[in-house]
Amino acid sequence: MDEANESAVALTVNGRAVSVTAGADTPLLAVLRQDLHLKGSRIGCSEGYCGACTVLLDGNPVQSCAMPLEAAAGRAVTTIEGVASTAAGEAVRQAFIAEQAAQCGYCTNGIIMTVTGLMSRQPATSRADIIAVLDERNLCRCGSHARVLRALDRAMATLAGGRA
Ligand code: FES
Ligand code: FES
């Protein structure tokens, strides 16, 4: 990277204000993993297809490998390391643990982030809605889908109980 093209970009990551000096087109995923040492966002296809790198940007799931750092300037990023800070994130995280909803686990953090984003924005979201979003955004090559669906059901029940 040509240092002359680097600049400081300020953003919030997991509730903490940070400033990162990097090229503006450096992928957010690289900044999270290399500069901020948050390794939970996985490197998969690096082309925006597999969803292993999913984080929340202002609450919405994004593929961080395909997002330049400058696009996150002034915005709030949540990674798997910070997902438990919301009721939805903690419910999803606990449900995945309870259902052991992974095989190799490489896709799991990305799936948790996508589901958390959806459940946070739409607390009464349906199982069908979540499946549709996962079909669009997250790949699992191990076929752990049945366990993931059990975890989704558990998380939705937990959140519905909290609203009752
Ligand atoms: S690593 Fe980002 S979508 Fe595959
Ligand atoms: S559990 Fe291995 S890719 Fe999903």
Coordinates of C-alpha atoms and ligand atoms in Angstrom, one line a residue:
M1 CA 0.0 0.0 0.0
D2 CA 1.3 3.5 -0.9
E3 CA 1.3 5.4 2.4
A4 CA 0.6 8.6 0.5
N5 CA -2.9 7.1 -0.3
E6 CA -3.6 6.2 3.3
S7 CA -5.8 8.3 5.6
A8 CA -7.3 8.0 9.0
V9 CA -10.9 6.8 9.0
A10 CA -13.0 7.1 12.2
L11 CA -15.7 4.6 13.0
T12 CA -17.2 2.7 15.9
V13 CA -16.6 -1.0 16.3
N14 CA -18.5 -2.9 19.0
G15 CA -19.3 0.3 20.8
R16 CA -15.8 1.6 20.8
A17 CA -14.6 4.6 18.8
V18 CA -11.6 3.7 16.7
S19 CA -9.5 5.4 14.1
V20 CA -7.7 3.3 11.5
T21 CA -5.1 4.5 9.0
A22 CA -5.3 2.6 5.8
G23 CA -6.1 3.0 2.2
A24 CA -9.7 4.1 1.7
D25 CA -10.4 1.1 -0.5
T26 CA -8.9 -1.4 2.0
P27 CA -11.7 -4.0 2.7
L28 CA -13.4 -3.5 6.1
L29 CA -12.7 -7.2 6.7
A30 CA -8.9 -6.7 6.5
V31 CA -9.1 -3.8 8.9
L32 CA -11.2 -5.7 11.4
R33 CA -8.9 -8.7 11.4
Q34 CA -5.4 -7.2 10.9
D35 CA -5.7 -3.7 12.5
L36 CA -8.3 -4.4 15.2
H37 CA -7.4 -8.1 15.8
L38 CA -11.1 -9.1 15.6
K39 CA -10.7 -12.5 13.9
G40 CA -14.2 -13.8 14.3
S41 CA -15.3 -12.4 10.9
R42 CA -14.0 -15.1 8.5
I43 CA -12.2 -14.9 5.2
G44 CA -14.1 -17.0 2.8
C45 CA -14.6 -16.2 -0.9
S46 CA -13.4 -12.6 -0.5
E47 CA -15.8 -11.7 -3.3
G48 CA -19.0 -10.9 -1.5
Y49 CA -20.8 -14.3 -2.1
C50 CA -20.4 -16.7 0.8
G51 CA -21.3 -14.5 3.8
A52 CA -18.5 -15.8 6.1
C53 CA -17.3 -12.3 6.7
T54 CA -20.7 -10.8 7.6
V55 CA -20.8 -7.9 10.1
L56 CA -23.5 -5.4 11.0
L57 CA -23.2 -1.9 9.7
D58 CA -25.6 0.4 11.5
G59 CA -27.5 -2.8 12.3
N60 CA -27.7 -4.1 8.7
P61 CA -25.7 -7.2 7.6
V62 CA -23.0 -6.5 5.1
Q63 CA -20.2 -8.6 3.5
S64 CA -17.2 -6.9 5.0
C65 CA -14.8 -8.4 2.4
A66 CA -16.6 -6.4 -0.3
M67 CA -17.0 -3.2 1.7
P68 CA -14.2 -0.6 1.5
L69 CA -13.2 1.0 4.8
E70 CA -14.2 4.4 3.7
A71 CA -17.8 3.2 3.4
A72 CA -17.8 2.6 7.1
A73 CA -16.5 6.0 8.1
G74 CA -18.6 7.5 10.9
R75 CA -20.8 4.4 11.1
A76 CA -21.3 1.7 13.7
V77 CA -19.9 -1.8 13.0
T78 CA -20.8 -4.8 15.1
T79 CA -18.8 -8.0 14.7
I80 CA -19.4 -11.4 16.2
E81 CA -17.2 -10.3 19.2
G82 CA -19.8 -7.7 20.0
V83 CA -23.0 -9.5 19.0
A84 CA -24.0 -10.3 22.6
S85 CA -24.5 -6.6 23.4
T86 CA -28.1 -6.8 22.1
A87 CA -31.0 -9.0 23.3
A88 CA -31.4 -10.4 19.8
G89 CA -27.7 -11.1 19.4
E90 CA -27.4 -12.8 22.7
A91 CA -30.5 -14.9 22.1
V92 CA -29.2 -16.0 18.7
R93 CA -25.7 -16.7 20.1
Q94 CA -27.1 -18.8 23.0
A95 CA -29.4 -20.7 20.7
F96 CA -26.6 -21.7 18.3
I97 CA -24.6 -22.9 21.3
A98 CA -27.6 -24.8 22.8
E99 CA -28.3 -26.5 19.4
Q100 CA -24.7 -27.0 18.5
A101 CA -25.7 -25.5 15.2
A102 CA -22.5 -26.0 13.3
Q103 CA -20.3 -28.6 11.8
C104 CA -16.9 -27.1 10.8
G105 CA -18.2 -23.8 12.0
Y106 CA -16.6 -21.7 9.4
C107 CA -19.9 -20.2 8.2
T108 CA -21.4 -19.9 11.7
N109 CA -20.3 -16.4 12.7
G110 CA -21.6 -14.9 9.5
I111 CA -24.9 -16.7 9.8
I112 CA -25.3 -15.4 13.4
M113 CA -24.6 -11.9 12.3
T114 CA -27.2 -12.1 9.5
V115 CA -29.9 -13.5 11.7
T116 CA -29.1 -11.0 14.5
G117 CA -29.4 -8.1 12.0
L118 CA -32.8 -9.3 10.8
M119 CA -34.2 -10.1 14.3
S120 CA -33.0 -6.8 15.6
R121 CA -34.7 -4.8 12.9
Q122 CA -37.8 -6.9 12.7
P123 CA -38.5 -8.5 16.1
A124 CA -41.6 -10.3 14.8
T125 CA -39.8 -11.6 11.7
S126 CA -40.9 -15.0 10.5
R127 CA -39.0 -18.2 10.1
A128 CA -39.6 -18.0 6.3
D129 CA -38.2 -14.5 6.2
I130 CA -35.0 -15.6 7.9
I131 CA -34.6 -18.6 5.7
A132 CA -35.0 -16.4 2.6
V133 CA -32.4 -14.0 3.8
L134 CA -29.9 -16.8 4.7
D135 CA -30.5 -18.3 1.3
E136 CA -29.5 -15.0 -0.3
R137 CA -26.6 -14.1 1.9
N138 CA -24.9 -17.1 3.6
L139 CA -23.5 -20.4 2.4
C140 CA -22.9 -23.5 4.5
R141 CA -20.9 -26.2 2.7
C142 CA -21.3 -28.7 5.5
G143 CA -25.1 -28.8 5.3
S144 CA -25.7 -27.8 8.9
H145 CA -29.0 -26.2 7.9
A146 CA -31.2 -28.4 10.1
R147 CA -29.3 -27.5 13.2
V148 CA -29.3 -23.8 12.2
L149 CA -33.1 -23.9 11.8
R150 CA -33.5 -25.4 15.2
A151 CA -31.3 -22.6 16.6
L152 CA -33.5 -20.0 14.8
D153 CA -36.6 -21.5 16.3
R154 CA -35.0 -21.4 19.7
A155 CA -33.9 -17.8 19.4
M156 CA -37.3 -16.7 18.1
A157 CA -39.0 -18.4 21.1
T158 CA -36.6 -16.7 23.5
L159 CA -37.2 -13.3 22.0
A160 CA -41.0 -13.9 21.8
G161 CA -40.9 -14.9 25.5
G162 CA -39.0 -11.7 26.3
R163 CA -41.7 -9.6 24.6
A164 CA -44.6 -11.4 26.2
Ligands
FES1 S1 -15.6 -13.8 2.5 FE1 -17.0 -12.1 2.3 S2 -18.7 -12.9 1.3 FE2 -17.2 -14.5 1.2
FES2 S1 -20.8 -25.6 9.3 FE1 -19.1 -25.9 7.9 S2 -19.6 -24.4 6.3 FE2 -21.3 -24.3 7.6

